[in-house]
Each structure stands twice: as C-alpha cells, then as structure tokens.
Short mmCIF file of C-alpha atoms in Angstrom, two decimals:
data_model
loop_
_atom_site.label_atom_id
_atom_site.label_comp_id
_atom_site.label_asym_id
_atom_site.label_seq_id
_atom_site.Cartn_x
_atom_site.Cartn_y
_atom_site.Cartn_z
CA UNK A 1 0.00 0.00 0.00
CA UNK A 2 1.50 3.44 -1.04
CA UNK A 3 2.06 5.84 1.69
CA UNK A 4 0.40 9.54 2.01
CA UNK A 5 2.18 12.71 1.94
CA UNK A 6 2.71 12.48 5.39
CA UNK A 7 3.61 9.10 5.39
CA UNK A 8 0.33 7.43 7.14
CA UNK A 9 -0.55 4.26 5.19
CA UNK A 10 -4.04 3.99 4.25
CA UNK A 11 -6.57 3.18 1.66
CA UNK A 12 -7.43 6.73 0.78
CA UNK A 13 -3.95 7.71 0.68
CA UNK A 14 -2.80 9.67 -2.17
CA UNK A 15 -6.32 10.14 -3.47
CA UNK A 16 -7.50 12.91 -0.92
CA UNK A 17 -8.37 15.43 -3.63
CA UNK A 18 -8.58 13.71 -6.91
CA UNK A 19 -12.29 11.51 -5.97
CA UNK A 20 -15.15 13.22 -4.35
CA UNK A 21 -16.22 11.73 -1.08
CA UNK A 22 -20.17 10.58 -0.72
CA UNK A 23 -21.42 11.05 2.88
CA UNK A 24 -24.78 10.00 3.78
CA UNK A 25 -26.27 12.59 6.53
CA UNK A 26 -29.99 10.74 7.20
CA UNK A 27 -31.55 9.61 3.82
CA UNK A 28 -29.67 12.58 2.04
CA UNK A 29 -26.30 11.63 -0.18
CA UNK A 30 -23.84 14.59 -0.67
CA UNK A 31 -20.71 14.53 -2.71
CA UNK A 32 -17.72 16.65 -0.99
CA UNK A 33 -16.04 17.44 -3.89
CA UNK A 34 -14.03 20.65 -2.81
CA UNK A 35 -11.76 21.25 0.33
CA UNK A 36 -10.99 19.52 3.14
CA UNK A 37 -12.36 16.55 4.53
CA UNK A 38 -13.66 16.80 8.30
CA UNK A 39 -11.05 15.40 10.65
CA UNK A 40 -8.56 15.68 8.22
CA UNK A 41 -5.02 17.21 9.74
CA UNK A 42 -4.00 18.97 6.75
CA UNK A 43 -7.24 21.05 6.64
CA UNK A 44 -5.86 23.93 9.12
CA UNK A 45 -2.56 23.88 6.98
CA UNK A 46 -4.38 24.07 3.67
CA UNK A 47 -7.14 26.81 5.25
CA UNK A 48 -4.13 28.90 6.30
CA UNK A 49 -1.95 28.93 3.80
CA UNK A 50 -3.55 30.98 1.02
CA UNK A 51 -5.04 33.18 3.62
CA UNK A 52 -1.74 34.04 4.86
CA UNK A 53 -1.46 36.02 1.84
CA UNK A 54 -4.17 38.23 2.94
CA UNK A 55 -3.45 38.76 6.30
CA UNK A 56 -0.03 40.11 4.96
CA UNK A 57 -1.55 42.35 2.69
CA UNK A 58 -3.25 44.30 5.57
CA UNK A 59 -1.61 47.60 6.86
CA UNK A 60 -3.04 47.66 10.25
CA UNK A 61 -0.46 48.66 12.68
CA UNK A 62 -1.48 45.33 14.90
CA UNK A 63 -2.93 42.34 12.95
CA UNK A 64 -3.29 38.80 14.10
CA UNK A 65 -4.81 35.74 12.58
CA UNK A 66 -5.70 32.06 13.75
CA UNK A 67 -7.16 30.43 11.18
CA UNK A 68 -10.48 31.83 10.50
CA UNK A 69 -10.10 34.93 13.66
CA UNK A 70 -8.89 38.07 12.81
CA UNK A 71 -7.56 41.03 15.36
CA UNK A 72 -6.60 44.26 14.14
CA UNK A 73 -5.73 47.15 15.94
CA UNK A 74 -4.82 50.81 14.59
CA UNK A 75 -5.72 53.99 13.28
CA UNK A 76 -9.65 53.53 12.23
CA UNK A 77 -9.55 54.54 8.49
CA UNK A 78 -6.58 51.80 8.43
CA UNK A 79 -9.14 48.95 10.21
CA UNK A 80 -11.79 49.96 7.44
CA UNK A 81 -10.26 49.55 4.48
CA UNK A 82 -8.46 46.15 5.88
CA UNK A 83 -12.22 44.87 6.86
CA UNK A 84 -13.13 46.15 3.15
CA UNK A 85 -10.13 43.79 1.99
CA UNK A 86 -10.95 40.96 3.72
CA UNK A 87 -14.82 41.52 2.65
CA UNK A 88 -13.53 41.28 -1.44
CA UNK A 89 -10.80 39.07 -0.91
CA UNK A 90 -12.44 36.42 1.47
CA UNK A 91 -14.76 34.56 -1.01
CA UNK A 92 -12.12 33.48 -3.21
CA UNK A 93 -11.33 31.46 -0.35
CA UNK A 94 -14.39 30.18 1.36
CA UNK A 95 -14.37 32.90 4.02
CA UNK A 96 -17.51 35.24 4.25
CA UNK A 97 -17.18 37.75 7.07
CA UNK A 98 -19.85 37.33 9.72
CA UNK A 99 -20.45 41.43 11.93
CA UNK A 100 -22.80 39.38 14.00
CA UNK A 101 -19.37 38.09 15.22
CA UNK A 102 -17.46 40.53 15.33
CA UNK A 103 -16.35 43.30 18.34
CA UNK A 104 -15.25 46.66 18.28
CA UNK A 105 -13.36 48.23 21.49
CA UNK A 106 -11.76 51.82 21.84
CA UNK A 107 -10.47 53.96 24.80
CA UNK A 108 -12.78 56.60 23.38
CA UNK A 109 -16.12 55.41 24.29
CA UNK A 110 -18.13 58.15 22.51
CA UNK A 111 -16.18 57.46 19.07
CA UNK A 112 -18.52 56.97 16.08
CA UNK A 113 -17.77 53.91 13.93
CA UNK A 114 -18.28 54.45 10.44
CA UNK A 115 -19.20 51.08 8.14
CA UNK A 116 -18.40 48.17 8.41
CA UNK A 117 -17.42 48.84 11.76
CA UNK A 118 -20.87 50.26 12.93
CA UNK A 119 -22.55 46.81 13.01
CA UNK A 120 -20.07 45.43 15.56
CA UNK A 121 -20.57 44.88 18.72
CA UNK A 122 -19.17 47.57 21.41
CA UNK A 123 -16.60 46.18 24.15
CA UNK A 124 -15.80 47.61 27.49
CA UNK A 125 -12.35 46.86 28.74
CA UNK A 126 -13.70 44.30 30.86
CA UNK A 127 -14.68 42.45 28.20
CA UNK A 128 -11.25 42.43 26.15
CA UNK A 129 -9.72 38.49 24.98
CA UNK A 130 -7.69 37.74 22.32
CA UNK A 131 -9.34 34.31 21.86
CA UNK A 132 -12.30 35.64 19.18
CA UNK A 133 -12.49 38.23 16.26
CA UNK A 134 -11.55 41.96 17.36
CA UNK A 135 -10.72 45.29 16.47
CA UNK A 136 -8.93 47.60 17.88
CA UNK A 137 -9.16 51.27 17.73
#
C-alpha cells in the first residue's frame, strides 16, 4: 500500500483530492467534492496557507490571525479599508465575514464607527480576549 504525503498508510492515501467523497447525513447523499475533509489534519494547513497572503496584505499597525479569527488594531480609516479587503478578498477562499461576530473596542467610548465597523458589537475593557475576532481602535 502506497504511503500519504505524510507518510500514514491507508486506503485513501494519495487520493485525498482527486475523488469526491459521498457522505450519507440521514436519507440525504452529498458529494464533498471541494476542500478539506472533516477530521482531516492537513485542513488547518491548507485553510491557512492561502489566507496568509491576505493577512499580509493588511496595513493595520497590529494584525493577528488564527485560522479563520482576525484582530486588528490601529488607526480607524486603516481597520476599514483592511475589513473592506478581507470583505472582497475572502470569497475566493471560502471565508464570508460574519459582523454578527465581530467586536469593536476603543479607549474613546463616545467614538462613532463608520461602516463596516458600525454593526459590531461595542466592548468595554472588561470584556477584552484575544481568543475571538476583534478590532482595535
């Protein structure tokens, strides 16, 4: 049996992209024909990789990603138009921004946030992680 590109043996080695998978949820039969497969340990690798890429391209002073969380921190008019990239740019790779999601903080509590910032959620210090999707400003 050949091995994968990591080595494991296995029958599906070395065919992980080329045949479409059926899965059977109830009576329903899908075919997953594009990305990767649930479970498998490449598919954080192969998610990350191409959006590297955009992450780089932002010019936020802070910017942070893990895997599909953003956090971006900087002068406001920077944070917009990085949002706006990520907006166009995001698609091409399966990723479609979500404000319900996403959290605004700011010293200046009486600052006006201009779209696409307005539909985020307001933060109070207290409520400040780095484990989700934030902005700074």
């Amino acid at each position: 049996m050949p091995h994968g590109p990591l080595g494991v043996r296995g029958p599906q080695s070395g065919k992980r992209c080329s045949v479409p998978s059926v899965l059977k949820f109830g009576h329903l039969f899908l075919s997953s024909q594009g990305g990767a497969q649930q479970g498998d340990p490449l598919g954080p690798l192969l998610f990350s990789l191409p959006f590297q890429q955009v992450l780089q391209s932002l010019e936020s002073d802070f910017k942070l990603g893990f895997l599909d969380d953003v956090t971006l921190g900087g002068e406001m008019e920077t944070m917009v138009r990085d949002v706006q990239v990520v907006a166009r740019l995001g698609p091409r790779l399966g990723l479609h921004l979500n404000p319900t999601k996403y959290e605004f903080f700011s010293p200046d509590a009486t600052l006006d946030l201009t779209p696409p910032l307005s539909n985020y959620s307001r933060l109070e210090v207290g409520g400040l992680s780095l484990l989700g999707p934030l902005c700074f400003g």
